[in-house]
């Protein structure tokens, strides 16, 4: 039986507080002791990945207290409760089952009278069958012509994750002949978003995937109408160009407006839904169902590692614990995510939602205010681009912000060029290695303008290549990291009440039911 | 004569410290007092824009002290010194002349024996002439065919600003028949970046703009070779497909490898270079020189406003001062930039560089450590997308982060759809108005999970439509804001020594001249 206690009620909290900021990485990472740390502070992930935290402000003592925290907070027991179907999302009184899309981690989970693993696998099979028929030309437009483009209409979790994954695998798929259809995404209620996407595609050969769990998301329904208008204006029957990803109880589920409907349920939140039909339909259409299955397998392998109680065998838990230590005891409010891979350009935006929407909370899972800080701000851009941009502040600014690097030994397209004795990929990797050391150890200089204080912590995930499997594993790593941090903070990482108030007030503005400053702002914006 | 003093040496510093966190915006923004603040705390910008800061934690007393700070720190005098050609970039001993690309703000600036306004205007004229010839089919590929695509090869400031501007104006230009050529951008040393761009274009009809001031930027030269290989493999003469934007003293300047060279100089830093040939060549090719000129005119009008000593007539200075108050006395380390405009999707990434690379410094302009915090972390995504993502943390997280909204009354494409009685554009605007009030005033609720504390400050820039002029004005607003903040903090906002150490260490890695942890990381990455 797990016990849900606030973080500051745990003995480990006091121990971490007593430890404080004790590791000087500028010293620890210098010379041979640094090389030893790189070898020692490394946790194997699945799919040939490793999580290396040598440049974090930890030592054996800190890690021992963090292991104690993991045990005391019953992190793996709580994970077990989650995947076995306990009601972990206390705010909305829901199970939390996104991992179940990827594999059976524990016992059967029966909810609403159905075995949920069978349900998710069934939806995936249906999406696979549909995608195969589209690719084979068995499902076509009214003139019997093949669809060439798939357009996802969704926002938030129905957009960021699937879009980041699509961009991450597009070049890989083209190289490996797994590329089936170009994918586009419409998300913003800004009409210029839909207009620009529609102007860039051939609607007659496009299939639209409308994604809304409730079937009531303002942006998504508005964009659906926008798209339907465009189809109608092109003389096309919209119902032959649209499928829905929605819950069984939504108004969209049984509508004849769609070629097909693929179901999601209340047990998978938007930001965790890339592994469900939300990602599955569009990605199976874009790359083929086999590629999406490989992505899920990559994630499933990482989910299994998260069961280990030993932090040295559980990379997500290690990452989570170090992050908590940095946030609550070292006082760092921000973490930068820096993939050295252009294909991962939108992955930081996805992680930003995943982390900030999950753990940006001030109350515990019972709705009581907590007395400690919770989730950090997450931002990031791919390297080396960021090096020529905001890294200046990270190196020489007045505050320290921890960094999460990601790097791969090989590039996706296997196309490269040798300049000055090295390939571009080698230059890319050399830069990430160099940055870690520059941040950790800095550089003395009598000219204070060229002085680097160092002592700026980072970790790195290293893989062989960005593939469906490694991408799935990295995604699961971060999902599980966020989950473990939520457990430590004793918050509910699976609801998002903070998005409601704005929606409510926007409706009032549109209904012209405003006064005071809200009316004044509405007037300013000419609404 | 201006006097350069550290911020904490000023009397205003003590006054602001004494004021502390005095304005409760939850109360101030409620009821009719809120409406009065929206009317009163609004500074006109150029080109029909306004900067409204009603929801910032300021009142007349705070604003009066901030005006005193502006006077005491001689902000407009320092700006005057800058645009009249004093050596403001003390680290690199250079003038700072990006505003001069946009217009003559003060006296003639003579440097290196030339009138710099004439120099910049001359380069613009040359770029305009070149672009017109390309558009007219007078400059063509070897087969006499028109170029249809322009590809910018550059990184950091040679990429983020021009790319953000291109994306911001692409739909507008297509709607207004000002669209001439599609633009693409190659920046990352990751070989998959160049490979993906090259796979998406028809190289035979593509013109490449190589941008490197020094002519030595690793990423850019590497990508140039990558592109030259592709041109060669396509049987094309690379020198007929490439132009250079570089300094007169760079090895690229006189090379026969390029159709033409357009000059930049040391007085415009990369992140301020969108107004120079760095932005001018690619944007004149993409949209035509007239559109680029309109963009510059928009910026020039905003630059003029920045001369006003009265903070109520100087929106950039007002914004800067409020930001300093928030950073140094309210303790906020992060600012989110949230444009309610999909076209501005990459503008936050540009501002992130502009702000963090300029003001992420720990030493003053004389190289002495400062005792106060300087530049904040900047991040952002367009609304309404962000509402379905990280806004949760902004509303209900344990920390407060100030927000910078941007909104427009009309959309660019003038294509829209009415759903439930309102257009998408009205929904977009209603949402930004609603968010400001939700952040400021929050909402009481007995269910603490649905409780919003409020008290979260924001400002908004409102315009009629995103056009070349308004985009130029908004860009100049932020450049000038960052400049004024750098003056207050007494730092040099125009160098970037923080990027050097990583470059140095990366060279060592590539030369295999490493030991200790750097060697260990290099091995981990298989370099």
CSV table of N, CA and C in Angstrom, one decimal, chain B residues 423-520:
chain,number,residue,atom,x,y,z
B,423,UNK,N,-15.8,35.1,-35.5
B,423,UNK,CA,-14.7,34.7,-36.4
B,423,UNK,C,-13.6,34.0,-35.6
B,424,UNK,N,-12.7,33.4,-36.3
B,424,UNK,CA,-11.5,32.8,-35.7
B,424,UNK,C,-10.6,33.9,-35.1
B,425,UNK,N,-10.5,35.0,-35.9
B,425,UNK,CA,-9.7,36.1,-35.4
B,425,UNK,C,-10.3,36.7,-34.1
B,426,UNK,N,-11.6,36.8,-34.0
B,426,UNK,CA,-12.2,37.3,-32.8
B,426,UNK,C,-12.0,36.4,-31.6
B,427,UNK,N,-12.0,35.1,-31.9
B,427,UNK,CA,-11.7,34.1,-30.9
B,427,UNK,C,-10.3,34.3,-30.4
B,428,UNK,N,-9.4,34.5,-31.4
B,428,UNK,CA,-8.0,34.6,-31.0
B,428,UNK,C,-7.8,35.8,-30.1
B,429,UNK,N,-8.4,37.0,-30.5
B,429,UNK,CA,-8.3,38.2,-29.7
B,429,UNK,C,-9.0,38.0,-28.3
B,430,UNK,N,-10.2,37.4,-28.3
B,430,UNK,CA,-10.9,37.2,-27.1
B,430,UNK,C,-10.0,36.4,-26.1
B,431,UNK,N,-9.3,35.4,-26.7
B,431,UNK,CA,-8.4,34.6,-25.8
B,431,UNK,C,-7.3,35.4,-25.2
B,432,UNK,N,-6.7,36.3,-25.9
B,432,UNK,CA,-5.6,37.0,-25.3
B,432,UNK,C,-6.1,38.0,-24.3
B,433,UNK,N,-7.2,38.7,-24.5
B,433,UNK,CA,-7.8,39.5,-23.5
B,433,UNK,C,-8.1,38.7,-22.3
B,434,UNK,N,-8.7,37.6,-22.5
B,434,UNK,CA,-9.1,36.7,-21.3
B,434,UNK,C,-7.9,36.3,-20.5
B,435,UNK,N,-6.9,35.9,-21.2
B,435,UNK,CA,-5.7,35.5,-20.5
B,435,UNK,C,-5.1,36.6,-19.6
B,436,UNK,N,-5.0,37.8,-20.2
B,436,UNK,CA,-4.4,38.8,-19.4
B,436,UNK,C,-5.2,39.0,-18.0
B,437,UNK,N,-6.5,39.0,-18.1
B,437,UNK,CA,-7.3,39.1,-16.9
B,437,UNK,C,-7.2,37.9,-16.0
B,438,UNK,N,-7.2,36.7,-16.6
B,438,UNK,CA,-7.1,35.5,-15.8
B,438,UNK,C,-5.8,35.5,-15.0
B,439,UNK,N,-4.7,36.0,-15.7
B,439,UNK,CA,-3.4,36.0,-15.0
B,439,UNK,C,-3.4,37.1,-13.9
B,440,UNK,N,-4.0,38.2,-14.2
B,440,UNK,CA,-4.0,39.4,-13.3
B,440,UNK,C,-4.9,39.1,-12.1
B,441,UNK,N,-6.1,38.7,-12.3
B,441,UNK,CA,-7.1,38.7,-11.2
B,441,UNK,C,-7.4,37.3,-10.7
B,442,UNK,N,-7.0,36.2,-11.4
B,442,UNK,CA,-7.2,34.9,-10.9
B,442,UNK,C,-8.7,34.6,-10.7
B,443,UNK,N,-9.0,33.6,-9.8
B,443,UNK,CA,-10.3,33.2,-9.5
B,443,UNK,C,-10.3,32.5,-8.2
B,444,UNK,N,-11.2,32.9,-7.3
B,444,UNK,CA,-11.4,32.2,-6.0
B,444,UNK,C,-12.2,30.9,-6.3
B,445,UNK,N,-11.9,29.9,-5.5
B,445,UNK,CA,-12.6,28.7,-5.6
B,445,UNK,C,-12.3,27.9,-4.3
B,446,UNK,N,-13.4,27.3,-3.8
B,446,UNK,CA,-13.2,26.5,-2.5
B,446,UNK,C,-12.4,25.3,-2.9
B,447,UNK,N,-12.5,24.8,-4.1
B,447,UNK,CA,-11.7,23.7,-4.6
B,447,UNK,C,-10.4,24.3,-4.9
B,448,UNK,N,-9.4,24.0,-4.1
B,448,UNK,CA,-8.1,24.7,-4.3
B,448,UNK,C,-7.4,24.3,-5.7
B,449,UNK,N,-7.9,23.2,-6.2
B,449,UNK,CA,-7.3,22.7,-7.5
B,449,UNK,C,-7.8,23.6,-8.6
B,450,UNK,N,-9.0,24.3,-8.4
B,450,UNK,CA,-9.6,25.2,-9.4
B,450,UNK,C,-9.4,26.6,-9.0
B,451,UNK,N,-8.5,26.9,-8.0
B,451,UNK,CA,-8.2,28.2,-7.6
B,451,UNK,C,-7.1,28.8,-8.3
B,452,UNK,N,-7.2,30.1,-8.7
B,452,UNK,CA,-6.2,30.8,-9.4
B,452,UNK,C,-5.8,32.0,-8.6
B,453,UNK,N,-4.5,32.0,-8.1
B,453,UNK,CA,-4.1,33.1,-7.2
B,453,UNK,C,-4.1,34.5,-7.9
B,454,UNK,N,-3.9,34.5,-9.2
B,454,UNK,CA,-3.8,35.8,-9.9
B,454,UNK,C,-2.5,36.5,-9.5
B,455,UNK,N,-2.5,37.8,-9.7
B,455,UNK,CA,-1.3,38.6,-9.4
B,455,UNK,C,-0.1,38.3,-10.3
B,456,UNK,N,-0.4,37.8,-11.5
B,456,UNK,CA,0.6,37.5,-12.5
B,456,UNK,C,0.7,38.5,-13.6
B,457,UNK,N,1.7,39.3,-13.6
B,457,UNK,CA,1.8,40.5,-14.4
B,457,UNK,C,2.0,40.2,-15.9
B,458,UNK,N,1.4,41.0,-16.8
B,458,UNK,CA,1.7,40.9,-18.2
B,458,UNK,C,1.5,42.3,-18.8
B,459,UNK,N,2.0,42.4,-20.0
B,459,UNK,CA,1.8,43.6,-20.9
B,459,UNK,C,1.4,43.1,-22.3
B,460,UNK,N,0.9,44.0,-23.1
B,460,UNK,CA,0.5,43.6,-24.4
B,460,UNK,C,0.8,44.7,-25.4
B,461,UNK,N,1.4,44.3,-26.6
B,461,UNK,CA,1.5,45.2,-27.7
B,461,UNK,C,0.3,44.8,-28.7
B,462,UNK,N,-0.4,45.9,-29.0
B,462,UNK,CA,-1.6,45.6,-29.9
B,462,UNK,C,-1.4,46.4,-31.2
B,463,UNK,N,-1.7,45.8,-32.3
B,463,UNK,CA,-1.6,46.4,-33.6
B,463,UNK,C,-2.8,46.1,-34.4
B,464,UNK,N,-2.9,46.8,-35.5
B,464,UNK,CA,-4.0,46.6,-36.4
B,464,UNK,C,-3.8,45.3,-37.2
B,465,UNK,N,-2.7,45.1,-37.7
B,465,UNK,CA,-2.4,43.9,-38.5
B,465,UNK,C,-0.9,43.7,-38.6
B,466,UNK,N,-0.4,42.5,-38.7
B,466,UNK,CA,1.0,42.2,-38.9
B,466,UNK,C,1.4,42.5,-40.3
B,467,UNK,N,2.1,43.6,-40.5
B,467,UNK,CA,2.6,44.0,-41.9
B,467,UNK,C,4.1,44.2,-41.8
B,468,UNK,N,4.7,44.5,-42.9
B,468,UNK,CA,6.1,44.9,-42.9
B,468,UNK,C,6.4,46.0,-41.9
B,469,UNK,N,5.6,47.0,-41.9
B,469,UNK,CA,5.8,48.2,-41.0
B,469,UNK,C,5.6,47.8,-39.5
B,470,UNK,N,4.5,47.1,-39.2
B,470,UNK,CA,4.3,46.8,-37.8
B,470,UNK,C,5.4,45.8,-37.3
B,471,UNK,N,5.7,44.9,-38.1
B,471,UNK,CA,6.8,43.9,-37.8
B,471,UNK,C,8.1,44.6,-37.5
B,472,UNK,N,8.5,45.5,-38.4
B,472,UNK,CA,9.7,46.3,-38.2
B,472,UNK,C,9.6,47.1,-36.9
B,473,UNK,N,8.5,47.7,-36.6
B,473,UNK,CA,8.4,48.5,-35.4
B,473,UNK,C,8.5,47.6,-34.1
B,474,UNK,N,7.9,46.4,-34.2
B,474,UNK,CA,7.9,45.5,-33.0
B,474,UNK,C,9.4,45.0,-32.8
B,475,UNK,N,10.0,44.7,-33.9
B,475,UNK,CA,11.4,44.3,-33.8
B,475,UNK,C,12.3,45.4,-33.2
B,476,UNK,N,12.1,46.6,-33.7
B,476,UNK,CA,12.9,47.7,-33.1
B,476,UNK,C,12.6,48.0,-31.7
B,477,UNK,N,11.3,47.9,-31.3
B,477,UNK,CA,10.9,48.0,-29.9
B,477,UNK,C,11.7,47.1,-29.0
B,478,UNK,N,11.8,45.8,-29.4
B,478,UNK,CA,12.5,44.9,-28.5
B,478,UNK,C,14.0,45.1,-28.5
B,479,UNK,N,14.5,45.5,-29.7
B,479,UNK,CA,16.0,45.8,-29.8
B,479,UNK,C,16.3,47.0,-28.8
B,480,UNK,N,15.4,48.0,-28.9
B,480,UNK,CA,15.7,49.2,-28.1
B,480,UNK,C,15.4,48.9,-26.6
B,481,UNK,N,14.4,48.1,-26.3
B,481,UNK,CA,14.2,47.7,-24.9
B,481,UNK,C,15.4,47.0,-24.3
B,482,UNK,N,16.0,46.1,-25.1
B,482,UNK,CA,17.2,45.3,-24.6
B,482,UNK,C,18.4,46.3,-24.4
B,483,UNK,N,18.5,47.3,-25.4
B,483,UNK,CA,19.5,48.3,-25.3
B,483,UNK,C,19.4,49.1,-24.0
B,484,UNK,N,18.2,49.6,-23.7
B,484,UNK,CA,17.9,50.4,-22.5
B,484,UNK,C,18.2,49.6,-21.2
B,485,UNK,N,17.8,48.3,-21.2
B,485,UNK,CA,18.1,47.5,-20.1
B,485,UNK,C,19.6,47.3,-19.9
B,486,UNK,N,20.3,47.1,-21.0
B,486,UNK,CA,21.8,47.0,-20.9
B,486,UNK,C,22.4,48.3,-20.3
B,487,UNK,N,21.8,49.5,-20.7
B,487,UNK,CA,22.3,50.7,-20.1
B,487,UNK,C,22.0,50.8,-18.6
B,488,UNK,N,20.9,50.4,-18.2
B,488,UNK,CA,20.5,50.4,-16.7
B,488,UNK,C,21.5,49.5,-16.0
B,489,UNK,N,21.7,48.3,-16.5
B,489,UNK,CA,22.6,47.3,-15.8
B,489,UNK,C,24.1,47.7,-16.0
B,490,UNK,N,24.3,48.7,-16.9
B,490,UNK,CA,25.7,49.1,-17.1
B,490,UNK,C,26.6,48.0,-17.7
B,491,UNK,N,25.9,47.1,-18.5
B,491,UNK,CA,26.7,46.1,-19.2
B,491,UNK,C,26.8,46.4,-20.7
B,492,UNK,N,27.7,45.6,-21.3
B,492,UNK,CA,27.8,45.8,-22.8
B,492,UNK,C,26.9,44.8,-23.4
B,493,UNK,N,25.8,45.3,-24.0
B,493,UNK,CA,24.8,44.4,-24.6
B,493,UNK,C,25.2,44.0,-26.1
B,494,UNK,N,26.4,44.3,-26.5
B,494,UNK,CA,26.8,44.2,-27.9
B,494,UNK,C,27.9,43.2,-28.2
B,495,UNK,N,28.5,42.6,-27.2
B,495,UNK,CA,29.5,41.5,-27.5
B,495,UNK,C,28.9,40.2,-27.0
B,496,UNK,N,29.7,39.1,-27.1
B,496,UNK,CA,29.2,37.8,-26.8
B,496,UNK,C,30.4,36.9,-26.5
B,497,UNK,N,31.2,37.2,-25.5
B,497,UNK,CA,32.4,36.4,-25.2
B,497,UNK,C,32.0,35.0,-24.8
B,498,UNK,N,30.8,34.9,-24.3
B,498,UNK,CA,30.3,33.6,-23.8
B,498,UNK,C,30.2,32.5,-24.8
B,499,UNK,N,30.3,32.8,-26.1
B,499,UNK,CA,30.2,31.8,-27.1
B,499,UNK,C,31.6,31.2,-27.4
B,500,UNK,N,32.7,31.8,-26.9
B,500,UNK,CA,34.0,31.5,-27.4
B,500,UNK,C,34.6,30.2,-26.8
B,501,UNK,N,34.4,30.0,-25.5
B,501,UNK,CA,35.0,28.8,-24.9
B,501,UNK,C,34.6,27.5,-25.5
B,502,UNK,N,33.3,27.4,-25.8
B,502,UNK,CA,32.8,26.1,-26.5
B,502,UNK,C,33.5,25.9,-27.8
B,503,UNK,N,33.6,26.9,-28.6
B,503,UNK,CA,34.3,26.8,-29.9
B,503,UNK,C,35.7,26.3,-29.8
B,504,UNK,N,36.4,26.8,-28.8
B,504,UNK,CA,37.8,26.5,-28.5
B,504,UNK,C,37.9,25.0,-28.2
B,505,UNK,N,37.0,24.6,-27.3
B,505,UNK,CA,37.1,23.2,-26.8
B,505,UNK,C,36.7,22.2,-27.9
B,506,UNK,N,35.7,22.7,-28.7
B,506,UNK,CA,35.2,21.8,-29.8
B,506,UNK,C,36.4,21.5,-30.8
B,507,UNK,N,37.2,22.6,-31.0
B,507,UNK,CA,38.4,22.4,-31.9
B,507,UNK,C,39.3,21.4,-31.3
B,508,UNK,N,39.5,21.4,-30.0
B,508,UNK,CA,40.4,20.5,-29.4
B,508,UNK,C,39.9,19.1,-29.5
B,509,UNK,N,38.6,18.9,-29.4
B,509,UNK,CA,38.0,17.6,-29.5
B,509,UNK,C,38.2,17.1,-31.0
B,510,UNK,N,38.0,17.9,-31.9
B,510,UNK,CA,38.2,17.5,-33.3
B,510,UNK,C,39.6,17.2,-33.7
B,511,UNK,N,40.6,17.9,-32.9
B,511,UNK,CA,42.0,17.6,-33.2
B,511,UNK,C,42.5,16.5,-32.3
B,512,UNK,N,41.6,15.9,-31.5
B,512,UNK,CA,41.9,14.8,-30.5
B,512,UNK,C,43.0,15.2,-29.5
B,513,UNK,N,42.9,16.5,-29.2
B,513,UNK,CA,43.8,17.0,-28.2
B,513,UNK,C,43.1,17.2,-26.8
B,514,UNK,N,42.6,16.1,-26.4
B,514,UNK,CA,41.8,16.1,-25.1
B,514,UNK,C,42.3,15.1,-24.1
B,515,UNK,N,42.0,15.4,-22.9
B,515,UNK,CA,42.2,14.4,-21.8
B,515,UNK,C,41.1,14.5,-20.8
B,516,UNK,N,41.1,13.7,-19.7
B,516,UNK,CA,40.2,13.8,-18.7
B,516,UNK,C,38.7,13.7,-19.2
B,517,UNK,N,37.8,14.4,-18.6
B,517,UNK,CA,36.4,14.3,-18.9
B,517,UNK,C,36.1,14.6,-20.3
B,518,UNK,N,36.8,15.6,-20.9
B,518,UNK,CA,36.5,16.0,-22.3
B,518,UNK,C,36.8,14.8,-23.2
B,519,UNK,N,37.9,14.1,-22.9
B,519,UNK,CA,38.2,12.9,-23.7
B,519,UNK,C,37.1,11.8,-23.5
B,520,UNK,N,36.7,11.7,-22.2
B,520,UNK,CA,35.7,10.7,-21.9
B,520,UNK,C,34.3,11.0,-22.6
